[in-house]
Amino acid sequence: MQERDPATVFAPFNVTVRDGRELLVREIGERDKAGLLAAFNQLSADARYTRFMAAMRQLPEAMLEQATHPSPEHEFALVAIATENDAPAIVGGARYAAAPGSDACEFAVTVSDDWHGLGLASQLLRVLIDVATRRGYRRMDGYVLSSNTAMRRLAKRLGFADTPCPDDATLRVVTLALQASGQ
Ligand SMILES: CC(C)(COP(=O)(O)OP(=O)(O)OC[C@H]1O[C@@H](n2cnc3c(N)ncnc32)[C@H](O)[C@@H]1OP(=O)(O)O)[C@@H](O)C(=O)NCCC(=O)NCCS
């Protein structure tokens, strides 16, 4: 599952969102620390809560460090960068991490409030699904607040099943079986 071969190398690419604007999507890295912090600071309190499932006023340094240094073996993370202004800005991010002891991975996705409803999260999640499939994962899960209708609808549209979380009535688990092409 963790083997890397040339077929699983990820090359940066441009995406166009529904209003015609273009973004660069690439893997996250050390150089994104300041940009990620700026993106976090611009998120609404609501968006922070739905993403982290906790009231987060600040992004702790340890989380920033971890977010910008995903383990190549067990994690994969993307940023979407708006390049239309002089200063490029991170306006979206998506990641998955391996669920220990299984062939599943768990995703999370966030889009800056100003970029909602343009199909960006859908595009990022599709890329995550493709990469996770090519890297041998068989299932992708997400833990989503029951009240997060935007995320639940998006997941359903991409084919995820949406079921109650056995341990927590405020959460739903969205699950997608991943199948390599030809299987
Ligand atoms: C949930 C979240 C990631 C969605 O991001 P987004 O980029 O706005 O999502 P999308 O644009 O792909 O989809 C949202 C809507 O746009 C619509 N849309 C997307 N692409 C479209 C297209 N090409 N044409 C028409 N409509 C489109 C979708 O139909 C969807 O509408 P719906 O709410 O009726 O389903 C975003 O709200 C967010 O970051 N929230 C805070 C963090 C969070 O909750 N993360 C999830 C926990 S992991």
mmCIF file of C-alpha atoms and ligand atoms in Angstrom:
data_model
loop_
_atom_site.group_PDB
_atom_site.id
_atom_site.type_symbol
_atom_site.label_atom_id
_atom_site.label_comp_id
_atom_site.label_asym_id
_atom_site.label_seq_id
_atom_site.Cartn_x
_atom_site.Cartn_y
_atom_site.Cartn_z
ATOM 1 C CA MET A 1 0.000 0.000 0.000
ATOM 2 C CA GLN A 2 2.837 2.383 0.781
ATOM 3 C CA GLU A 3 5.027 1.464 -2.191
ATOM 4 C CA ARG A 4 5.700 4.412 -4.491
ATOM 5 C CA ASP A 5 6.259 3.787 -8.144
ATOM 6 C CA PRO A 6 6.377 6.264 -11.006
ATOM 7 C CA ALA A 7 2.652 5.709 -11.632
ATOM 8 C CA THR A 8 1.830 7.201 -8.218
ATOM 9 C CA VAL A 9 4.012 10.311 -8.439
ATOM 10 C CA PHE A 10 1.843 13.407 -8.188
ATOM 11 C CA ALA A 11 2.431 16.238 -10.637
ATOM 12 C CA PRO A 12 1.047 19.752 -9.962
ATOM 13 C CA PHE A 13 -1.787 20.814 -12.242
ATOM 14 C CA ASN A 14 -4.221 23.677 -12.839
ATOM 15 C CA VAL A 15 -7.939 23.440 -12.133
ATOM 16 C CA THR A 16 -10.661 25.793 -13.286
ATOM 17 C CA VAL A 17 -13.556 26.395 -10.921
ATOM 18 C CA ARG A 18 -17.133 27.163 -11.839
ATOM 19 C CA ASP A 19 -16.660 30.943 -12.156
ATOM 20 C CA GLY A 20 -13.751 30.432 -14.561
ATOM 21 C CA ARG A 21 -10.921 31.219 -12.160
ATOM 22 C CA GLU A 22 -7.835 29.013 -12.270
ATOM 23 C CA LEU A 23 -5.949 27.523 -9.381
ATOM 24 C CA LEU A 24 -2.771 25.547 -9.026
ATOM 25 C CA VAL A 25 -3.125 22.251 -7.153
ATOM 26 C CA ARG A 26 0.031 20.650 -5.778
ATOM 27 C CA GLU A 27 1.293 18.650 -2.834
ATOM 28 C CA ILE A 28 1.740 20.574 0.397
ATOM 29 C CA GLY A 29 5.229 21.223 1.751
ATOM 30 C CA GLU A 30 7.362 23.126 4.236
ATOM 31 C CA ARG A 31 7.118 26.286 2.105
ATOM 32 C CA ASP A 32 3.340 26.393 2.750
ATOM 33 C CA LYS A 33 3.529 27.104 6.491
ATOM 34 C CA ALA A 34 2.861 30.830 6.237
ATOM 35 C CA GLY A 35 0.196 30.368 3.566
ATOM 36 C CA LEU A 36 -1.607 27.690 5.510
ATOM 37 C CA LEU A 37 -1.603 29.804 8.642
ATOM 38 C CA ALA A 38 -2.980 32.765 6.673
ATOM 39 C CA ALA A 39 -5.713 30.535 5.196
ATOM 40 C CA PHE A 40 -6.627 29.210 8.642
ATOM 41 C CA ASN A 41 -6.774 32.728 10.080
ATOM 42 C CA GLN A 42 -9.236 33.750 7.362
ATOM 43 C CA LEU A 43 -11.616 30.836 7.929
ATOM 44 C CA SER A 44 -14.887 31.652 9.631
ATOM 45 C CA ALA A 45 -15.462 30.265 13.128
ATOM 46 C CA ASP A 46 -18.114 27.980 11.613
ATOM 47 C CA ALA A 47 -15.757 26.555 8.998
ATOM 48 C CA ARG A 48 -13.069 25.942 11.614
ATOM 49 C CA TYR A 49 -15.563 24.137 13.770
ATOM 50 C CA THR A 50 -16.866 21.918 10.984
ATOM 51 C CA ARG A 51 -13.317 21.067 9.863
ATOM 52 C CA PHE A 52 -11.699 20.455 13.253
ATOM 53 C CA MET A 53 -14.842 19.623 15.262
ATOM 54 C CA ALA A 54 -13.619 21.945 17.982
ATOM 55 C CA ALA A 55 -13.599 25.703 18.540
ATOM 56 C CA MET A 56 -10.134 26.654 17.278
ATOM 57 C CA ARG A 57 -9.023 30.249 17.663
ATOM 58 C CA GLN A 58 -5.475 29.479 16.611
ATOM 59 C CA LEU A 59 -3.706 26.786 14.673
ATOM 60 C CA PRO A 60 -1.158 25.305 17.102
ATOM 61 C CA GLU A 61 2.437 25.209 15.804
ATOM 62 C CA ALA A 62 2.546 21.417 16.181
ATOM 63 C CA MET A 63 -0.521 21.038 13.950
ATOM 64 C CA LEU A 64 0.934 23.436 11.376
ATOM 65 C CA GLU A 65 4.189 21.489 11.383
ATOM 66 C CA GLN A 66 2.361 18.187 10.982
ATOM 67 C CA ALA A 67 0.059 19.549 8.279
ATOM 68 C CA THR A 68 2.961 20.774 6.165
ATOM 69 C CA HIS A 69 5.039 17.597 6.625
ATOM 70 C CA PRO A 70 2.744 14.707 5.772
ATOM 71 C CA SER A 71 4.335 11.292 6.174
ATOM 72 C CA PRO A 72 5.105 10.100 2.638
ATOM 73 C CA GLU A 73 4.273 6.570 3.728
ATOM 74 C CA HIS A 74 0.887 7.147 5.306
ATOM 75 C CA GLU A 75 -0.449 10.536 4.275
ATOM 76 C CA PHE A 76 -1.096 12.651 1.217
ATOM 77 C CA ALA A 77 -2.037 16.317 1.234
ATOM 78 C CA LEU A 78 -2.830 18.885 -1.427
ATOM 79 C CA VAL A 79 -3.177 22.632 -1.473
ATOM 80 C CA ALA A 80 -5.107 24.699 -4.003
ATOM 81 C CA ILE A 81 -3.448 28.038 -4.654
ATOM 82 C CA ALA A 82 -5.129 31.076 -6.169
ATOM 83 C CA THR A 83 -2.620 32.786 -8.396
ATOM 84 C CA GLU A 84 -4.734 35.630 -9.759
ATOM 85 C CA ASN A 85 -3.309 38.273 -7.392
ATOM 86 C CA ASP A 86 0.320 39.264 -6.953
ATOM 87 C CA ALA A 87 0.533 37.213 -3.765
ATOM 88 C CA PRO A 88 -0.508 33.595 -4.296
ATOM 89 C CA ALA A 89 -2.921 32.419 -1.590
ATOM 90 C CA ILE A 90 -3.911 28.968 -0.365
ATOM 91 C CA VAL A 91 -7.691 28.756 -0.725
ATOM 92 C CA GLY A 92 -8.236 25.025 -0.334
ATOM 93 C CA GLY A 93 -6.683 21.901 1.053
ATOM 94 C CA ALA A 94 -7.431 18.208 1.126
ATOM 95 C CA ARG A 95 -5.665 15.305 2.773
ATOM 96 C CA TYR A 96 -5.946 11.727 3.677
ATOM 97 C CA ALA A 97 -4.170 9.664 6.305
ATOM 98 C CA ALA A 98 -3.951 5.896 6.539
ATOM 99 C CA ALA A 99 -6.197 4.322 9.148
ATOM 100 C CA PRO A 100 -3.778 2.178 11.176
ATOM 101 C CA GLY A 101 -4.135 -1.558 10.788
ATOM 102 C CA SER A 102 -6.421 -1.444 7.775
ATOM 103 C CA ASP A 103 -6.484 -0.740 4.065
ATOM 104 C CA ALA A 104 -8.602 2.370 4.621
ATOM 105 C CA CYS A 105 -7.706 6.037 4.761
ATOM 106 C CA GLU A 106 -9.492 9.010 6.279
ATOM 107 C CA PHE A 107 -9.941 12.274 4.375
ATOM 108 C CA ALA A 108 -10.480 15.902 5.304
ATOM 109 C CA VAL A 109 -11.103 18.839 2.977
ATOM 110 C CA THR A 110 -11.379 22.580 3.519
ATOM 111 C CA VAL A 111 -12.123 25.442 1.156
ATOM 112 C CA SER A 112 -11.843 29.139 2.067
ATOM 113 C CA ASP A 113 -15.224 30.722 2.628
ATOM 114 C CA ASP A 114 -14.884 33.054 -0.390
ATOM 115 C CA TRP A 115 -14.422 30.051 -2.687
ATOM 116 C CA HIS A 116 -17.378 27.942 -1.549
ATOM 117 C CA GLY A 117 -19.884 26.548 -4.041
ATOM 118 C CA LEU A 118 -17.510 26.612 -7.008
ATOM 119 C CA GLY A 119 -16.825 22.902 -7.124
ATOM 120 C CA LEU A 120 -13.335 23.175 -5.621
ATOM 121 C CA ALA A 121 -13.843 20.676 -2.783
ATOM 122 C CA SER A 122 -15.399 18.236 -5.262
ATOM 123 C CA GLN A 123 -12.366 18.513 -7.513
ATOM 124 C CA LEU A 124 -9.900 18.116 -4.642
ATOM 125 C CA LEU A 125 -11.736 15.110 -3.271
ATOM 126 C CA ARG A 126 -11.790 13.463 -6.693
ATOM 127 C CA VAL A 127 -8.015 13.833 -6.872
ATOM 128 C CA LEU A 128 -7.619 12.366 -3.368
ATOM 129 C CA ILE A 129 -9.783 9.394 -4.330
ATOM 130 C CA ASP A 130 -7.693 8.826 -7.437
ATOM 131 C CA VAL A 131 -4.361 9.040 -5.590
ATOM 132 C CA ALA A 132 -5.556 6.835 -2.695
ATOM 133 C CA THR A 133 -6.820 4.243 -5.179
ATOM 134 C CA ARG A 134 -3.557 4.213 -7.116
ATOM 135 C CA ARG A 135 -1.637 3.841 -3.854
ATOM 136 C CA GLY A 136 -3.569 0.729 -2.956
ATOM 137 C CA TYR A 137 -6.168 1.869 -0.425
ATOM 138 C CA ARG A 138 -9.458 0.035 -0.630
ATOM 139 C CA ARG A 139 -11.705 2.393 1.320
ATOM 140 C CA MET A 140 -11.911 6.104 2.084
ATOM 141 C CA ASP A 141 -13.780 7.384 5.147
ATOM 142 C CA GLY A 142 -14.643 10.818 6.433
ATOM 143 C CA TYR A 143 -16.038 11.905 9.768
ATOM 144 C CA VAL A 144 -18.476 14.725 9.212
ATOM 145 C CA LEU A 145 -20.657 16.674 11.621
ATOM 146 C CA SER A 146 -24.301 15.641 11.120
ATOM 147 C CA SER A 147 -25.117 19.327 10.628
ATOM 148 C CA ASN A 148 -22.543 19.725 7.815
ATOM 149 C CA THR A 149 -24.982 19.386 4.951
ATOM 150 C CA ALA A 150 -22.584 20.858 2.354
ATOM 151 C CA MET A 151 -20.003 18.168 3.025
ATOM 152 C CA ARG A 152 -22.564 15.384 3.294
ATOM 153 C CA ARG A 153 -24.195 16.346 -0.026
ATOM 154 C CA LEU A 154 -20.828 16.626 -1.710
ATOM 155 C CA ALA A 155 -19.788 13.192 -0.417
ATOM 156 C CA LYS A 156 -23.056 11.655 -1.562
ATOM 157 C CA ARG A 157 -22.632 13.142 -5.005
ATOM 158 C CA LEU A 158 -19.228 11.462 -5.230
ATOM 159 C CA GLY A 159 -20.735 8.110 -4.284
ATOM 160 C CA PHE A 160 -19.942 7.926 -0.569
ATOM 161 C CA ALA A 161 -22.383 6.074 1.681
ATOM 162 C CA ASP A 162 -23.501 8.196 4.643
ATOM 163 C CA THR A 163 -24.089 6.309 7.886
ATOM 164 C CA PRO A 164 -24.395 7.172 11.587
ATOM 165 C CA CYS A 165 -21.168 7.142 13.612
ATOM 166 C CA PRO A 166 -21.509 4.339 16.159
ATOM 167 C CA ASP A 167 -19.671 6.265 18.896
ATOM 168 C CA ASP A 168 -21.062 9.755 18.430
ATOM 169 C CA ALA A 169 -24.578 10.838 17.476
ATOM 170 C CA THR A 170 -23.346 14.276 16.333
ATOM 171 C CA LEU A 171 -21.221 12.669 13.616
ATOM 172 C CA ARG A 172 -21.785 10.818 10.369
ATOM 173 C CA VAL A 173 -19.289 8.542 8.652
ATOM 174 C CA VAL A 174 -19.098 8.842 4.891
ATOM 175 C CA THR A 175 -17.498 5.832 3.210
ATOM 176 C CA LEU A 176 -16.388 5.057 -0.326
ATOM 177 C CA ALA A 177 -15.072 1.714 -1.590
ATOM 178 C CA LEU A 178 -12.022 2.371 -3.774
ATOM 179 C CA GLN A 179 -11.510 0.182 -6.770
ATOM 180 C CA ALA A 180 -8.580 0.226 -9.089
ATOM 181 C CA SER A 181 -9.645 0.405 -12.741
ATOM 182 C CA GLY A 182 -10.053 -2.987 -14.322
ATOM 183 C CA GLN A 183 -11.249 -4.585 -11.069
HETATM 184 C C1 LIG B 1 -17.673 21.392 2.889
HETATM 185 C C2 LIG B 1 -16.773 22.216 1.992
HETATM 186 C C3 LIG B 1 -15.390 21.555 1.935
HETATM 187 C C4 LIG B 1 -17.380 22.283 0.582
HETATM 188 O O1 LIG B 1 -16.491 23.007 -0.273
HETATM 189 P P1 LIG B 1 -16.970 23.612 -1.670
HETATM 190 O O2 LIG B 1 -15.758 23.865 -2.482
HETATM 191 O O3 LIG B 1 -17.887 24.737 -1.443
HETATM 192 O O4 LIG B 1 -17.761 22.379 -2.279
HETATM 193 P P2 LIG B 1 -18.303 22.265 -3.780
HETATM 194 O O5 LIG B 1 -18.348 23.592 -4.437
HETATM 195 O O6 LIG B 1 -17.522 21.197 -4.442
HETATM 196 O O7 LIG B 1 -19.779 21.782 -3.561
HETATM 197 C C5 LIG B 1 -20.618 22.662 -2.874
HETATM 198 C C6 LIG B 1 -21.798 23.059 -3.729
HETATM 199 O O8 LIG B 1 -21.452 23.620 -4.975
HETATM 200 C C7 LIG B 1 -22.199 22.967 -6.034
HETATM 201 N N1 LIG B 1 -21.369 22.752 -7.191
HETATM 202 C C8 LIG B 1 -20.133 22.262 -7.199
HETATM 203 N N2 LIG B 1 -19.677 22.183 -8.457
HETATM 204 C C9 LIG B 1 -20.655 22.627 -9.273
HETATM 205 C C10 LIG B 1 -20.792 22.794 -10.679
HETATM 206 N N3 LIG B 1 -19.805 22.486 -11.540
HETATM 207 N N4 LIG B 1 -21.941 23.297 -11.157
HETATM 208 C C11 LIG B 1 -22.936 23.596 -10.330
HETATM 209 N N5 LIG B 1 -22.870 23.464 -8.989
HETATM 210 C C12 LIG B 1 -21.739 22.984 -8.461
HETATM 211 C C13 LIG B 1 -22.556 21.674 -5.510
HETATM 212 O O9 LIG B 1 -23.762 21.208 -6.088
HETATM 213 C C14 LIG B 1 -22.671 21.931 -4.046
HETATM 214 O O10 LIG B 1 -23.980 22.328 -3.798
HETATM 215 P P3 LIG B 1 -24.855 21.521 -2.759
HETATM 216 O O11 LIG B 1 -24.540 22.155 -1.458
HETATM 217 O O12 LIG B 1 -26.246 21.762 -3.215
HETATM 218 O O13 LIG B 1 -24.435 20.094 -2.830
HETATM 219 C C15 LIG B 1 -16.635 23.675 2.501
HETATM 220 O O14 LIG B 1 -17.909 24.158 2.792
HETATM 221 C C16 LIG B 1 -15.737 23.808 3.726
HETATM 222 O O15 LIG B 1 -14.525 23.976 3.612
HETATM 223 N N6 LIG B 1 -16.339 23.748 4.933
HETATM 224 C C17 LIG B 1 -15.560 23.852 6.174
HETATM 225 C C18 LIG B 1 -14.670 22.633 6.405
HETATM 226 C C19 LIG B 1 -15.472 21.340 6.392
HETATM 227 O O16 LIG B 1 -16.588 21.283 6.853
HETATM 228 N N7 LIG B 1 -14.857 20.274 5.860
HETATM 229 C C20 LIG B 1 -15.501 18.961 5.835
HETATM 230 C C21 LIG B 1 -15.058 18.116 6.973
HETATM 231 S S1 LIG B 1 -13.822 17.005 6.426
#
